[in-house]
Amino acid sequence: MDTCPNCGADLPKKAMACPECGSCEQTGWSEDAKSDALGLPDDSFDYEDYLKREFGPREVRPRGIRPLWWVTSILLLLAWLTWFFWR
Ligand SMILES: [Zn+2]
């Protein structure tokens, strides 16, 4: 690749990113690279996406509780069975 597909600047032979506009192979040589690198919102500013990046995934995950519920249920069942058969 000799020139940047995004801005047309001359690139060094094995350039991993364009020195002019900052786009690179990982960003698909797009203009987004620039705004992402600068951390500035552009016209297509996605607030949901912003929240995800800043505060992590939005969904509240109760998965941390579930294993505890399983253990509790099984222990209760075992306790009940023990009481039922060996009383
Ligand atoms: Zn460029």
Coordinates of N, CA, C and O and ligand atoms in Angstrom, one line a residue:
M1 N 0.9 -1.2 0.0 CA 0.0 0.0 0.0 C 0.9 1.3 0.0 O 1.7 1.4 0.9
D2 N 0.7 2.1 -1.0 CA 1.6 3.2 -1.1 C 0.9 4.5 -0.6 O 1.6 5.4 -0.1
T3 N -0.3 4.6 -0.8 CA -1.0 5.8 -0.4 C -2.2 5.4 0.5 O -2.8 4.4 0.4
C4 N -2.5 6.4 1.4 CA -3.6 6.1 2.4 C -4.9 6.1 1.6 O -5.2 7.1 0.9
P5 N -5.7 5.1 1.7 CA -7.0 5.0 1.1 C -8.0 6.1 1.6 O -9.0 6.4 1.0
N6 N -7.7 6.6 2.8 CA -8.6 7.5 3.4 C -8.3 9.0 3.0 O -9.2 9.7 2.6
C7 N -7.0 9.4 3.1 CA -6.7 10.8 2.8 C -5.8 10.9 1.6 O -5.5 12.0 1.2
G8 N -5.2 9.8 1.1 CA -4.4 9.8 0.0 C -2.9 10.2 0.2 O -2.2 10.4 -0.7
A9 N -2.6 10.3 1.5 CA -1.2 10.7 1.8 C -0.2 9.6 1.5 O -0.6 8.4 1.5
D10 N 1.0 9.9 1.1 CA 2.0 8.9 0.9 C 2.3 8.1 2.2 O 2.5 8.8 3.2
L11 N 2.4 6.8 2.1 CA 2.7 6.0 3.2 C 4.1 5.3 3.1 O 4.5 5.0 2.0
P12 N 4.8 5.2 4.2 CA 6.0 4.4 4.2 C 5.6 2.9 3.8 O 4.5 2.5 4.0
K13 N 6.6 2.2 3.3 CA 6.3 0.9 2.8 C 5.5 0.0 3.7 O 4.5 -0.6 3.4
K14 N 5.9 -0.1 5.0 CA 5.3 -1.0 5.9 C 4.6 -0.2 7.0 O 4.6 -0.6 8.2
A15 N 4.0 0.9 6.6 CA 3.3 1.7 7.6 C 2.1 1.0 8.2 O 1.3 0.4 7.4
M16 N 2.0 1.0 9.5 CA 0.8 0.4 10.1 C -0.3 1.4 10.3 O -1.5 1.0 10.5
A17 N 0.0 2.7 10.2 CA -1.0 3.7 10.3 C -0.6 4.9 9.5 O 0.6 5.1 9.2
C18 N -1.6 5.6 9.0 CA -1.3 6.8 8.2 C -0.8 8.0 9.1 O -1.4 8.3 10.1
P19 N 0.4 8.5 8.8 CA 0.9 9.6 9.6 C 0.0 10.9 9.4 O 0.1 11.8 10.3
E20 N -0.7 11.0 8.3 CA -1.5 12.2 8.1 C -2.8 12.2 8.8 O -3.2 13.1 9.5
C21 N -3.6 11.1 8.7 CA -5.0 11.1 9.2 C -5.1 10.2 10.4 O -6.1 10.2 11.1
G22 N -4.1 9.3 10.6 CA -4.2 8.4 11.8 C -5.0 7.1 11.6 O -5.1 6.4 12.5
S23 N -5.5 6.9 10.4 CA -6.2 5.7 10.2 C -5.2 4.5 10.0 O -4.0 4.8 9.6
C24 N -5.6 3.3 10.3 CA -4.7 2.2 10.2 C -5.5 1.0 9.7 O -6.7 1.0 9.6
E25 N -4.8 -0.2 9.6 CA -5.4 -1.4 9.1 C -6.5 -1.8 10.1 O -7.6 -2.3 9.7
Q26 N -6.3 -1.7 11.4 CA -7.3 -2.1 12.3 C -8.6 -1.4 12.3 O -9.6 -1.9 12.6
T27 N -8.5 -0.1 11.9 CA -9.7 0.7 11.9 C -10.3 0.7 10.5 O -11.2 1.5 10.2
G28 N -9.7 -0.1 9.6 CA -10.2 -0.2 8.2 C -9.9 1.0 7.4 O -10.6 1.3 6.5
W29 N -8.9 1.7 7.8 CA -8.5 2.9 7.0 C -9.6 3.9 6.9 O -9.9 4.4 5.8
S30 N -10.3 4.1 8.0 CA -11.4 5.0 7.9 C -11.2 6.3 8.7 O -10.3 6.4 9.5
E31 N -12.0 7.2 8.4 CA -11.9 8.5 9.1 C -12.2 8.4 10.6 O -11.9 9.2 11.4
D32 N -12.9 7.3 10.9 CA -13.3 7.1 12.3 C -12.1 7.0 13.2 O -12.1 7.4 14.4
A33 N -11.0 6.6 12.6 CA -9.8 6.4 13.4 C -9.4 7.8 14.1 O -9.0 7.9 15.2
K34 N -9.6 8.8 13.3 CA -9.2 10.1 13.8 C -10.0 10.5 15.0 O -9.5 10.9 16.1
S35 N -11.3 10.5 14.9 CA -12.2 10.9 16.0 C -12.0 10.0 17.2 O -12.1 10.4 18.3
D36 N -11.8 8.7 16.9 CA -11.6 7.8 18.0 C -10.3 8.1 18.8 O -10.3 8.1 20.0
A37 N -9.3 8.4 18.0 CA -8.0 8.6 18.6 C -8.1 9.9 19.5 O -7.5 10.0 20.5
L38 N -8.8 10.9 19.0 CA -8.9 12.1 19.8 C -10.0 12.0 20.9 O -10.0 12.9 21.7
G39 N -10.8 11.0 20.8 CA -11.9 10.9 21.8 C -12.9 11.9 21.7 O -13.6 12.3 22.7
L40 N -13.1 12.5 20.5 CA -14.1 13.5 20.3 C -15.4 13.0 19.7 O -15.3 12.2 18.8
P41 N -16.5 13.4 20.1 CA -17.7 13.0 19.4 C -17.9 13.6 18.1 O -17.5 14.8 17.9
D42 N -18.3 12.8 17.1 CA -18.5 13.4 15.8 C -20.0 13.5 15.5 O -20.9 13.4 16.4
D43 N -20.4 13.7 14.2 CA -21.8 13.9 13.9 C -22.6 12.7 14.2 O -23.8 12.8 14.6
S44 N -22.0 11.5 14.0 CA -22.7 10.3 14.3 C -22.5 9.8 15.7 O -22.4 8.6 16.0
F45 N -22.4 10.7 16.6 CA -22.1 10.4 18.0 C -23.2 9.5 18.6 O -24.4 9.8 18.5
D46 N -22.8 8.3 19.1 CA -23.7 7.3 19.6 C -23.7 7.3 21.1 O -22.7 6.9 21.7
Y47 N -24.7 7.9 21.7 CA -24.7 8.0 23.1 C -24.7 6.7 23.8 O -24.0 6.5 24.8
E48 N -25.5 5.7 23.3 CA -25.5 4.4 23.9 C -24.1 3.8 23.9 O -23.6 3.2 24.8
D49 N -23.4 3.9 22.7 CA -22.1 3.4 22.6 C -21.2 4.1 23.6 O -20.3 3.4 24.2
Y50 N -21.3 5.4 23.7 CA -20.5 6.1 24.6 C -20.7 5.6 26.0 O -19.7 5.4 26.8
L51 N -21.9 5.4 26.4 CA -22.2 4.9 27.8 C -21.5 3.5 28.0 O -20.9 3.2 29.0
K52 N -21.6 2.7 26.9 CA -21.0 1.3 27.0 C -19.5 1.4 27.2 O -18.9 0.7 28.0
R53 N -18.9 2.3 26.5 CA -17.5 2.5 26.6 C -17.1 3.0 28.0 O -16.1 2.6 28.6
E54 N -17.9 4.0 28.4 CA -17.5 4.7 29.7 C -17.8 3.9 30.9 O -17.1 3.8 31.9
F55 N -19.0 3.2 30.9 CA -19.5 2.6 32.1 C -19.7 1.1 32.0 O -20.2 0.4 32.8
G56 N -19.2 0.5 30.8 CA -19.3 -0.9 30.7 C -20.7 -1.3 30.1 O -21.5 -0.4 29.9
P57 N -20.9 -2.5 29.8 CA -22.2 -3.0 29.3 C -23.3 -2.5 30.2 O -23.2 -2.6 31.4
R58 N -24.4 -2.2 29.5 CA -25.5 -1.6 30.2 C -26.4 -2.6 31.0 O -27.0 -2.3 32.0
E59 N -26.5 -3.8 30.4 CA -27.3 -4.8 31.0 C -26.9 -5.1 32.4 O -25.7 -5.3 32.7
V60 N -27.9 -5.3 33.2 CA -27.6 -5.7 34.6 C -27.6 -7.2 34.6 O -28.6 -7.8 34.3
R61 N -26.5 -7.8 35.0 CA -26.4 -9.2 34.9 C -26.5 -9.8 36.3 O -25.7 -9.6 37.2
P62 N -27.6 -10.6 36.5 CA -27.8 -11.2 37.8 C -27.0 -12.6 37.9 O -27.3 -13.4 38.8
R63 N -26.1 -12.8 37.0 CA -25.5 -14.1 36.9 C -24.7 -14.4 38.2 O -24.5 -15.5 38.6
G64 N -24.2 -13.3 38.8 CA -23.4 -13.5 40.0 C -24.2 -14.2 41.1 O -23.6 -14.8 42.0
I65 N -25.5 -14.0 41.1 CA -26.3 -14.6 42.1 C -26.7 -16.0 41.9 O -26.9 -16.8 42.8
R66 N -26.8 -16.3 40.6 CA -27.4 -17.6 40.2 C -26.7 -18.8 40.9 O -27.4 -19.7 41.4
P67 N -25.4 -18.9 40.8 CA -24.7 -20.1 41.4 C -25.1 -20.2 42.9 O -25.3 -21.4 43.3
L68 N -25.2 -19.1 43.5 CA -25.5 -19.2 45.0 C -26.9 -19.8 45.2 O -27.1 -20.6 46.1
W69 N -27.8 -19.4 44.3 CA -29.2 -20.0 44.4 C -29.1 -21.5 44.2 O -29.8 -22.2 44.8
W70 N -28.4 -21.9 43.2 CA -28.3 -23.3 42.9 C -27.7 -24.1 44.1 O -28.3 -25.1 44.6
V71 N -26.7 -23.6 44.7 CA -26.0 -24.2 45.9 C -27.0 -24.2 47.0 O -27.2 -25.3 47.7
T72 N -27.7 -23.1 47.2 CA -28.7 -23.1 48.3 C -29.8 -24.1 48.1 O -30.2 -24.8 49.0
S73 N -30.3 -24.1 46.9 CA -31.4 -25.1 46.6 C -31.0 -26.5 46.8 O -31.7 -27.3 47.4
I74 N -29.8 -26.8 46.3 CA -29.3 -28.2 46.4 C -29.1 -28.5 47.9 O -29.5 -29.6 48.4
L75 N -28.5 -27.6 48.6 CA -28.3 -27.9 50.1 C -29.6 -28.1 50.8 O -29.7 -29.0 51.6
L76 N -30.6 -27.2 50.5 CA -31.9 -27.4 51.1 C -32.5 -28.7 50.8 O -33.1 -29.4 51.7
L77 N -32.4 -29.1 49.5 CA -33.0 -30.4 49.1 C -32.3 -31.5 49.8 O -32.9 -32.5 50.3
L78 N -30.9 -31.5 49.9 CA -30.2 -32.5 50.6 C -30.6 -32.6 52.1 O -30.8 -33.6 52.7
A79 N -30.7 -31.4 52.7 CA -31.1 -31.3 54.1 C -32.4 -31.9 54.3 O -32.7 -32.7 55.2
W80 N -33.3 -31.6 53.4 CA -34.7 -32.1 53.5 C -34.7 -33.6 53.3 O -35.4 -34.4 54.1
L81 N -34.0 -34.2 52.3 CA -33.9 -35.6 52.1 C -33.3 -36.3 53.3 O -33.8 -37.3 53.7
T82 N -32.2 -35.7 53.9 CA -31.6 -36.3 55.0 C -32.6 -36.4 56.2 O -32.7 -37.4 56.8
W83 N -33.3 -35.3 56.4 CA -34.3 -35.3 57.5 C -35.4 -36.3 57.2 O -35.9 -37.0 58.1
F84 N -35.8 -36.4 55.9 CA -36.9 -37.3 55.6 C -36.6 -38.7 55.8 O -37.4 -39.5 56.2
F85 N -35.4 -39.1 55.4 CA -35.0 -40.6 55.4 C -34.4 -41.0 56.7 O -34.4 -42.2 57.0
W86 N -33.8 -40.1 57.5 CA -33.1 -40.5 58.7 C -33.6 -39.9 60.0 O -33.0 -39.9 60.9
R87 N -34.8 -39.5 59.9 CA -35.3 -39.0 61.2 C -35.7 -40.1 62.1 O -36.1 -41.2 61.6
Ligands
ZN1 ZN -4.5 9.0 5.7

